[in-house]
Amino acid sequence: MDRAAVRSVVDRSWKAICTGNWEALAEITVDDVIMEFSEATFVRGRADARAFWQYYYANYRMHVTQMNIIPQGNMAAVEATLELTYHTTKPGLPPATGQKIVMPVAVFVTLREGKIARSRFVYSLADWMRIFHEQLMQKQDEGAR
């Protein structure tokens, strides 16, 4: 694939995830797609990937504030900054009040036959939880004033 085609597929995948457009995402992933997340989550297959992102979208909204796609052959490295909004309370986590965090992430993507075959998301869950907790504490302090 040429560089522009790789960029287009990767860009379309982010847009589909951020807008909850699962049909568009299915169009650009292979049936046996694999997604890996740095904190040991592993998803295999288009149906499981869809279920993962639907669950994620049900609890969070994601907005890409910065993205750099670096294509090379049938692969791409993506450096992105995400703004996540926690809008639905999840069991074991504090109540959702629209908390927002900004988080850097790297994604390494492999394409096959013009579709995403593998994505490896690299981020720090510890940082994510620390930022989330700090913002929650800040909101509680503001509410106490």
Short mmCIF file of N, CA and C in Angstrom, two decimals:
data_model
loop_
_atom_site.label_atom_id
_atom_site.label_comp_id
_atom_site.label_asym_id
_atom_site.label_seq_id
_atom_site.Cartn_x
_atom_site.Cartn_y
_atom_site.Cartn_z
N MET A 1 0.84 -1.19 0.00
CA MET A 1 0.00 0.00 0.00
C MET A 1 0.88 1.24 0.00
N ASP A 2 0.38 2.27 -0.65
CA ASP A 2 1.15 3.51 -0.60
C ASP A 2 0.85 4.25 0.71
N ARG A 3 1.69 5.20 1.01
CA ARG A 3 1.62 5.93 2.29
C ARG A 3 0.27 6.62 2.49
N ALA A 4 -0.27 7.22 1.44
CA ALA A 4 -1.55 7.92 1.56
C ALA A 4 -2.68 6.95 1.88
N ALA A 5 -2.65 5.76 1.30
CA ALA A 5 -3.69 4.76 1.56
C ALA A 5 -3.62 4.27 3.01
N VAL A 6 -2.40 4.04 3.49
CA VAL A 6 -2.23 3.61 4.89
C VAL A 6 -2.75 4.69 5.82
N ARG A 7 -2.36 5.93 5.58
CA ARG A 7 -2.84 7.05 6.41
C ARG A 7 -4.36 7.13 6.41
N SER A 8 -4.95 6.95 5.26
CA SER A 8 -6.40 7.05 5.14
C SER A 8 -7.11 5.99 5.98
N VAL A 9 -6.63 4.75 5.91
CA VAL A 9 -7.25 3.68 6.70
C VAL A 9 -7.11 3.96 8.19
N VAL A 10 -5.93 4.36 8.62
CA VAL A 10 -5.70 4.64 10.04
C VAL A 10 -6.57 5.82 10.49
N ASP A 11 -6.61 6.87 9.72
CA ASP A 11 -7.43 8.04 10.05
C ASP A 11 -8.91 7.66 10.13
N ARG A 12 -9.38 6.88 9.18
CA ARG A 12 -10.78 6.45 9.18
C ARG A 12 -11.09 5.61 10.41
N SER A 13 -10.13 4.80 10.87
CA SER A 13 -10.38 3.98 12.06
C SER A 13 -10.58 4.85 13.30
N TRP A 14 -9.75 5.88 13.45
CA TRP A 14 -9.89 6.78 14.61
C TRP A 14 -11.22 7.51 14.56
N LYS A 15 -11.59 7.98 13.37
CA LYS A 15 -12.87 8.69 13.24
C LYS A 15 -14.03 7.78 13.59
N ALA A 16 -13.98 6.53 13.14
CA ALA A 16 -15.06 5.58 13.45
C ALA A 16 -15.14 5.31 14.95
N ILE A 17 -14.00 5.14 15.60
CA ILE A 17 -13.99 4.88 17.04
C ILE A 17 -14.53 6.08 17.81
N CYS A 18 -14.09 7.27 17.45
CA CYS A 18 -14.50 8.48 18.17
C CYS A 18 -15.98 8.81 17.98
N THR A 19 -16.57 8.37 16.88
CA THR A 19 -17.98 8.68 16.62
C THR A 19 -18.91 7.50 16.87
N GLY A 20 -18.35 6.35 17.23
CA GLY A 20 -19.18 5.17 17.47
C GLY A 20 -19.75 4.58 16.19
N ASN A 21 -19.05 4.75 15.08
CA ASN A 21 -19.51 4.24 13.79
C ASN A 21 -18.92 2.84 13.56
N TRP A 22 -19.58 1.83 14.14
CA TRP A 22 -19.05 0.47 14.13
C TRP A 22 -19.08 -0.16 12.74
N GLU A 23 -20.04 0.24 11.91
CA GLU A 23 -20.08 -0.28 10.54
C GLU A 23 -18.86 0.20 9.75
N ALA A 24 -18.52 1.47 9.91
CA ALA A 24 -17.34 2.01 9.22
C ALA A 24 -16.07 1.32 9.71
N LEU A 25 -16.01 1.05 11.01
CA LEU A 25 -14.84 0.36 11.56
C LEU A 25 -14.75 -1.06 11.02
N ALA A 26 -15.89 -1.75 10.93
CA ALA A 26 -15.90 -3.12 10.41
C ALA A 26 -15.42 -3.17 8.97
N GLU A 27 -15.72 -2.13 8.20
CA GLU A 27 -15.32 -2.09 6.79
C GLU A 27 -13.80 -2.04 6.62
N ILE A 28 -13.10 -1.55 7.62
CA ILE A 28 -11.65 -1.37 7.46
C ILE A 28 -10.83 -2.26 8.40
N THR A 29 -11.47 -3.31 8.93
CA THR A 29 -10.75 -4.30 9.73
C THR A 29 -10.98 -5.68 9.14
N VAL A 30 -9.97 -6.53 9.24
CA VAL A 30 -10.12 -7.91 8.77
C VAL A 30 -10.93 -8.70 9.80
N ASP A 31 -11.50 -9.82 9.37
CA ASP A 31 -12.32 -10.64 10.28
C ASP A 31 -11.57 -11.08 11.52
N ASP A 32 -10.28 -11.40 11.36
CA ASP A 32 -9.50 -11.91 12.49
C ASP A 32 -8.58 -10.84 13.09
N VAL A 33 -9.04 -9.61 13.08
CA VAL A 33 -8.26 -8.49 13.62
C VAL A 33 -7.83 -8.80 15.06
N ILE A 34 -6.66 -8.31 15.42
CA ILE A 34 -6.14 -8.45 16.78
C ILE A 34 -5.85 -7.06 17.31
N MET A 35 -6.33 -6.80 18.53
CA MET A 35 -6.02 -5.54 19.22
C MET A 35 -5.36 -5.88 20.54
N GLU A 36 -4.24 -5.24 20.80
CA GLU A 36 -3.52 -5.41 22.07
C GLU A 36 -3.42 -4.06 22.74
N PHE A 37 -3.60 -4.07 24.05
CA PHE A 37 -3.49 -2.84 24.83
C PHE A 37 -2.40 -3.06 25.86
N SER A 38 -1.64 -2.01 26.16
CA SER A 38 -0.44 -2.16 26.97
C SER A 38 -0.70 -2.70 28.37
N GLU A 39 -1.90 -2.68 28.83
CA GLU A 39 -2.19 -3.20 30.17
C GLU A 39 -2.80 -4.60 30.10
N ALA A 40 -2.42 -5.38 29.10
CA ALA A 40 -2.71 -6.80 28.97
C ALA A 40 -4.10 -7.13 28.44
N THR A 41 -4.85 -6.18 27.94
CA THR A 41 -6.11 -6.50 27.29
C THR A 41 -5.80 -6.97 25.88
N PHE A 42 -6.44 -8.04 25.49
CA PHE A 42 -6.20 -8.64 24.18
C PHE A 42 -7.55 -8.95 23.57
N VAL A 43 -7.80 -8.45 22.37
CA VAL A 43 -9.07 -8.65 21.69
C VAL A 43 -8.79 -9.30 20.34
N ARG A 44 -9.53 -10.36 20.03
CA ARG A 44 -9.31 -11.06 18.76
C ARG A 44 -10.64 -11.20 18.03
N GLY A 45 -10.64 -10.79 16.76
CA GLY A 45 -11.80 -10.93 15.91
C GLY A 45 -12.63 -9.66 15.82
N ARG A 46 -13.23 -9.47 14.66
CA ARG A 46 -14.01 -8.25 14.41
C ARG A 46 -15.18 -8.11 15.39
N ALA A 47 -15.88 -9.20 15.69
CA ALA A 47 -17.03 -9.12 16.59
C ALA A 47 -16.60 -8.71 17.99
N ASP A 48 -15.50 -9.28 18.49
CA ASP A 48 -15.01 -8.90 19.82
C ASP A 48 -14.48 -7.48 19.84
N ALA A 49 -13.84 -7.05 18.74
CA ALA A 49 -13.36 -5.67 18.65
C ALA A 49 -14.54 -4.71 18.70
N ARG A 50 -15.59 -5.03 17.99
CA ARG A 50 -16.79 -4.19 18.00
C ARG A 50 -17.37 -4.12 19.41
N ALA A 51 -17.48 -5.27 20.09
CA ALA A 51 -18.01 -5.30 21.45
C ALA A 51 -17.14 -4.47 22.40
N PHE A 52 -15.82 -4.58 22.24
CA PHE A 52 -14.90 -3.80 23.08
C PHE A 52 -15.15 -2.31 22.90
N TRP A 53 -15.16 -1.86 21.63
CA TRP A 53 -15.34 -0.43 21.39
C TRP A 53 -16.73 0.04 21.76
N GLN A 54 -17.75 -0.78 21.61
CA GLN A 54 -19.11 -0.39 22.03
C GLN A 54 -19.14 -0.19 23.54
N TYR A 55 -18.52 -1.10 24.29
CA TYR A 55 -18.45 -0.96 25.75
C TYR A 55 -17.70 0.31 26.12
N TYR A 56 -16.58 0.53 25.46
CA TYR A 56 -15.77 1.71 25.72
C TYR A 56 -16.58 2.97 25.45
N TYR A 57 -17.25 3.00 24.31
CA TYR A 57 -18.04 4.17 23.89
C TYR A 57 -19.23 4.40 24.83
N ALA A 58 -19.75 3.33 25.41
CA ALA A 58 -20.86 3.46 26.36
C ALA A 58 -20.44 4.18 27.64
N ASN A 59 -19.15 4.16 27.95
CA ASN A 59 -18.66 4.75 29.20
C ASN A 59 -17.81 6.01 29.00
N TYR A 60 -17.22 6.15 27.86
CA TYR A 60 -16.30 7.26 27.59
C TYR A 60 -16.59 7.86 26.22
N ARG A 61 -16.21 9.09 26.06
CA ARG A 61 -16.14 9.70 24.73
C ARG A 61 -14.68 10.04 24.51
N MET A 62 -14.23 9.84 23.30
CA MET A 62 -12.84 10.08 22.97
C MET A 62 -12.77 11.10 21.84
N HIS A 63 -11.87 12.04 22.00
CA HIS A 63 -11.63 13.04 20.97
C HIS A 63 -10.12 13.10 20.76
N VAL A 64 -9.71 12.98 19.51
CA VAL A 64 -8.28 13.07 19.19
C VAL A 64 -7.94 14.54 19.00
N THR A 65 -7.06 15.05 19.86
CA THR A 65 -6.69 16.47 19.77
C THR A 65 -5.44 16.68 18.93
N GLN A 66 -4.65 15.62 18.77
CA GLN A 66 -3.42 15.70 17.95
C GLN A 66 -3.13 14.28 17.49
N MET A 67 -2.73 14.15 16.21
CA MET A 67 -2.38 12.82 15.70
C MET A 67 -1.33 12.95 14.62
N ASN A 68 -0.33 12.10 14.70
CA ASN A 68 0.71 12.03 13.70
C ASN A 68 0.79 10.57 13.23
N ILE A 69 0.48 10.32 11.98
CA ILE A 69 0.51 8.98 11.41
C ILE A 69 1.78 8.86 10.58
N ILE A 70 2.59 7.84 10.89
CA ILE A 70 3.84 7.62 10.18
C ILE A 70 3.75 6.27 9.48
N PRO A 71 3.39 6.27 8.19
CA PRO A 71 3.25 5.01 7.46
C PRO A 71 4.58 4.47 6.96
N GLN A 72 4.67 3.15 6.90
CA GLN A 72 5.86 2.49 6.35
C GLN A 72 5.40 1.14 5.80
N GLY A 73 5.33 1.04 4.50
CA GLY A 73 4.85 -0.21 3.89
C GLY A 73 3.41 -0.48 4.29
N ASN A 74 3.18 -1.67 4.84
CA ASN A 74 1.83 -2.02 5.27
C ASN A 74 1.62 -1.77 6.77
N MET A 75 2.47 -0.93 7.34
CA MET A 75 2.38 -0.63 8.77
C MET A 75 2.35 0.88 8.99
N ALA A 76 1.94 1.25 10.21
CA ALA A 76 1.98 2.66 10.59
C ALA A 76 2.20 2.77 12.09
N ALA A 77 2.92 3.79 12.45
CA ALA A 77 3.04 4.18 13.86
C ALA A 77 2.19 5.44 14.01
N VAL A 78 1.44 5.49 15.09
CA VAL A 78 0.57 6.63 15.34
C VAL A 78 0.90 7.20 16.71
N GLU A 79 1.17 8.49 16.73
CA GLU A 79 1.35 9.21 17.99
C GLU A 79 0.15 10.12 18.11
N ALA A 80 -0.59 10.00 19.21
CA ALA A 80 -1.81 10.78 19.34
C ALA A 80 -1.98 11.30 20.76
N THR A 81 -2.72 12.37 20.87
CA THR A 81 -3.14 12.88 22.16
C THR A 81 -4.66 12.76 22.18
N LEU A 82 -5.15 12.08 23.21
CA LEU A 82 -6.58 11.84 23.32
C LEU A 82 -7.16 12.63 24.47
N GLU A 83 -8.36 13.13 24.26
CA GLU A 83 -9.13 13.72 25.35
C GLU A 83 -10.28 12.75 25.61
N LEU A 84 -10.28 12.17 26.81
CA LEU A 84 -11.30 11.20 27.19
C LEU A 84 -12.26 11.85 28.19
N THR A 85 -13.55 11.63 27.98
CA THR A 85 -14.57 12.10 28.90
C THR A 85 -15.27 10.89 29.49
N TYR A 86 -15.24 10.78 30.80
CA TYR A 86 -15.87 9.68 31.54
C TYR A 86 -17.31 10.11 31.83
N HIS A 87 -18.28 9.51 31.13
CA HIS A 87 -19.65 9.99 31.24
C HIS A 87 -20.64 9.00 31.84
N THR A 88 -20.28 7.74 32.00
CA THR A 88 -21.19 6.75 32.58
C THR A 88 -20.43 6.01 33.67
N THR A 89 -20.98 5.99 34.88
CA THR A 89 -20.30 5.36 36.00
C THR A 89 -20.11 3.87 35.75
N LYS A 90 -18.87 3.42 35.96
CA LYS A 90 -18.53 2.00 35.83
C LYS A 90 -18.35 1.41 37.21
N PRO A 91 -18.75 0.15 37.41
CA PRO A 91 -18.55 -0.50 38.71
C PRO A 91 -17.08 -0.46 39.13
N GLY A 92 -16.86 -0.11 40.38
CA GLY A 92 -15.51 -0.07 40.92
C GLY A 92 -14.79 1.25 40.69
N LEU A 93 -15.41 2.17 39.95
CA LEU A 93 -14.80 3.48 39.72
C LEU A 93 -15.68 4.56 40.33
N PRO A 94 -15.11 5.72 40.57
CA PRO A 94 -15.92 6.81 41.14
C PRO A 94 -17.05 7.20 40.20
N PRO A 95 -18.05 7.89 40.72
CA PRO A 95 -19.17 8.33 39.87
C PRO A 95 -18.69 9.19 38.71
N ALA A 96 -19.30 8.99 37.56
CA ALA A 96 -18.97 9.77 36.37
C ALA A 96 -19.66 11.12 36.47
N THR A 97 -18.84 12.16 36.32
CA THR A 97 -19.39 13.53 36.35
C THR A 97 -18.87 14.32 35.15
N GLY A 98 -18.50 13.60 34.10
CA GLY A 98 -17.95 14.28 32.92
C GLY A 98 -16.48 14.59 33.05
N GLN A 99 -15.78 13.85 33.93
CA GLN A 99 -14.35 14.08 34.10
C GLN A 99 -13.64 13.92 32.75
N LYS A 100 -12.70 14.81 32.50
CA LYS A 100 -11.93 14.75 31.26
C LYS A 100 -10.46 14.58 31.60
N ILE A 101 -9.81 13.77 30.81
CA ILE A 101 -8.36 13.65 30.92
C ILE A 101 -7.76 13.75 29.53
N VAL A 102 -6.55 14.23 29.49
CA VAL A 102 -5.79 14.28 28.25
C VAL A 102 -4.65 13.29 28.40
N MET A 103 -4.52 12.40 27.42
CA MET A 103 -3.60 11.29 27.56
C MET A 103 -2.86 11.03 26.25
N PRO A 104 -1.53 10.89 26.32
CA PRO A 104 -0.79 10.50 25.11
C PRO A 104 -0.92 9.00 24.89
N VAL A 105 -0.92 8.60 23.63
CA VAL A 105 -0.98 7.19 23.29
C VAL A 105 -0.19 6.97 22.00
N ALA A 106 0.39 5.79 21.90
CA ALA A 106 1.03 5.37 20.65
C ALA A 106 0.30 4.12 20.18
N VAL A 107 0.12 4.01 18.89
CA VAL A 107 -0.53 2.83 18.33
C VAL A 107 0.30 2.35 17.15
N PHE A 108 0.54 1.06 17.12
CA PHE A 108 1.28 0.45 16.02
C PHE A 108 0.30 -0.43 15.26
N VAL A 109 0.13 -0.14 13.99
CA VAL A 109 -0.91 -0.75 13.17
C VAL A 109 -0.27 -1.54 12.03
N THR A 110 -0.80 -2.74 11.79
CA THR A 110 -0.41 -3.55 10.64
C THR A 110 -1.65 -3.77 9.78
N LEU A 111 -1.49 -3.54 8.49
CA LEU A 111 -2.60 -3.73 7.56
C LEU A 111 -2.37 -4.98 6.70
N ARG A 112 -3.48 -5.59 6.31
CA ARG A 112 -3.45 -6.72 5.40
C ARG A 112 -4.58 -6.53 4.41
N GLU A 113 -4.28 -6.59 3.15
CA GLU A 113 -5.28 -6.42 2.10
C GLU A 113 -6.03 -5.09 2.25
N GLY A 114 -5.30 -4.06 2.68
CA GLY A 114 -5.87 -2.73 2.79
C GLY A 114 -6.73 -2.50 4.02
N LYS A 115 -6.72 -3.46 4.96
CA LYS A 115 -7.53 -3.33 6.18
C LYS A 115 -6.65 -3.55 7.40
N ILE A 116 -7.12 -3.07 8.53
CA ILE A 116 -6.36 -3.22 9.77
C ILE A 116 -6.42 -4.68 10.23
N ALA A 117 -5.24 -5.26 10.42
CA ALA A 117 -5.14 -6.64 10.88
C ALA A 117 -4.70 -6.72 12.33
N ARG A 118 -3.93 -5.73 12.75
CA ARG A 118 -3.42 -5.74 14.14
C ARG A 118 -3.17 -4.31 14.58
N SER A 119 -3.56 -4.03 15.83
CA SER A 119 -3.29 -2.72 16.45
C SER A 119 -2.76 -2.98 17.85
N ARG A 120 -1.68 -2.32 18.17
CA ARG A 120 -1.12 -2.40 19.52
C ARG A 120 -1.12 -1.00 20.11
N PHE A 121 -1.94 -0.79 21.13
CA PHE A 121 -2.10 0.50 21.79
C PHE A 121 -1.16 0.54 22.99
N VAL A 122 -0.33 1.58 23.05
CA VAL A 122 0.63 1.71 24.13
C VAL A 122 0.34 3.00 24.88
N TYR A 123 0.06 2.85 26.16
CA TYR A 123 -0.22 3.98 27.04
C TYR A 123 0.04 3.52 28.46
N SER A 124 -0.01 4.44 29.39
CA SER A 124 0.22 4.10 30.79
C SER A 124 -1.12 4.14 31.55
N LEU A 125 -1.62 2.97 31.91
CA LEU A 125 -2.85 2.92 32.70
C LEU A 125 -2.63 3.58 34.07
N ALA A 126 -1.43 3.44 34.61
CA ALA A 126 -1.14 4.08 35.90
C ALA A 126 -1.26 5.60 35.77
N ASP A 127 -0.72 6.16 34.69
CA ASP A 127 -0.86 7.61 34.46
C ASP A 127 -2.33 7.99 34.26
N TRP A 128 -3.04 7.19 33.49
CA TRP A 128 -4.46 7.45 33.23
C TRP A 128 -5.22 7.51 34.56
N MET A 129 -5.01 6.52 35.42
CA MET A 129 -5.71 6.48 36.71
C MET A 129 -5.26 7.63 37.61
N ARG A 130 -3.97 7.98 37.59
CA ARG A 130 -3.47 9.09 38.41
C ARG A 130 -4.13 10.40 37.97
N ILE A 131 -4.16 10.66 36.67
CA ILE A 131 -4.77 11.88 36.15
C ILE A 131 -6.25 11.91 36.50
N PHE A 132 -6.92 10.79 36.30
CA PHE A 132 -8.35 10.67 36.60
C PHE A 132 -8.60 10.98 38.08
N HIS A 133 -7.81 10.37 38.96
CA HIS A 133 -7.96 10.57 40.40
C HIS A 133 -7.68 12.03 40.79
N GLU A 134 -6.63 12.62 40.22
CA GLU A 134 -6.31 14.02 40.53
C GLU A 134 -7.46 14.94 40.12
N GLN A 135 -8.03 14.70 38.97
CA GLN A 135 -9.14 15.55 38.52
C GLN A 135 -10.38 15.34 39.38
N LEU A 136 -10.62 14.11 39.79
CA LEU A 136 -11.76 13.83 40.67
C LEU A 136 -11.58 14.56 42.00
N MET A 137 -10.38 14.52 42.56
CA MET A 137 -10.11 15.19 43.83
C MET A 137 -10.27 16.71 43.67
N GLN A 138 -9.80 17.24 42.54
CA GLN A 138 -9.92 18.67 42.28
C GLN A 138 -11.39 19.07 42.23
N LYS A 139 -12.23 18.28 41.55
CA LYS A 139 -13.66 18.59 41.47
C LYS A 139 -14.31 18.55 42.86
N GLN A 140 -13.90 17.56 43.67
CA GLN A 140 -14.46 17.47 45.01
C GLN A 140 -14.04 18.67 45.86
N ASP A 141 -12.78 19.12 45.72
CA ASP A 141 -12.31 20.29 46.44
C ASP A 141 -13.08 21.54 46.01
N GLU A 142 -13.31 21.68 44.70
CA GLU A 142 -14.07 22.83 44.20
C GLU A 142 -15.50 22.83 44.70
N GLY A 143 -16.09 21.63 44.80
CA GLY A 143 -17.46 21.51 45.29
C GLY A 143 -17.59 21.80 46.77
N ALA A 144 -16.51 21.62 47.51
CA ALA A 144 -16.53 21.84 48.97
C ALA A 144 -16.39 23.33 49.31
N ARG A 145 -15.96 24.13 48.35
CA ARG A 145 -15.75 25.55 48.61
C ARG A 145 -17.02 26.33 48.61
#
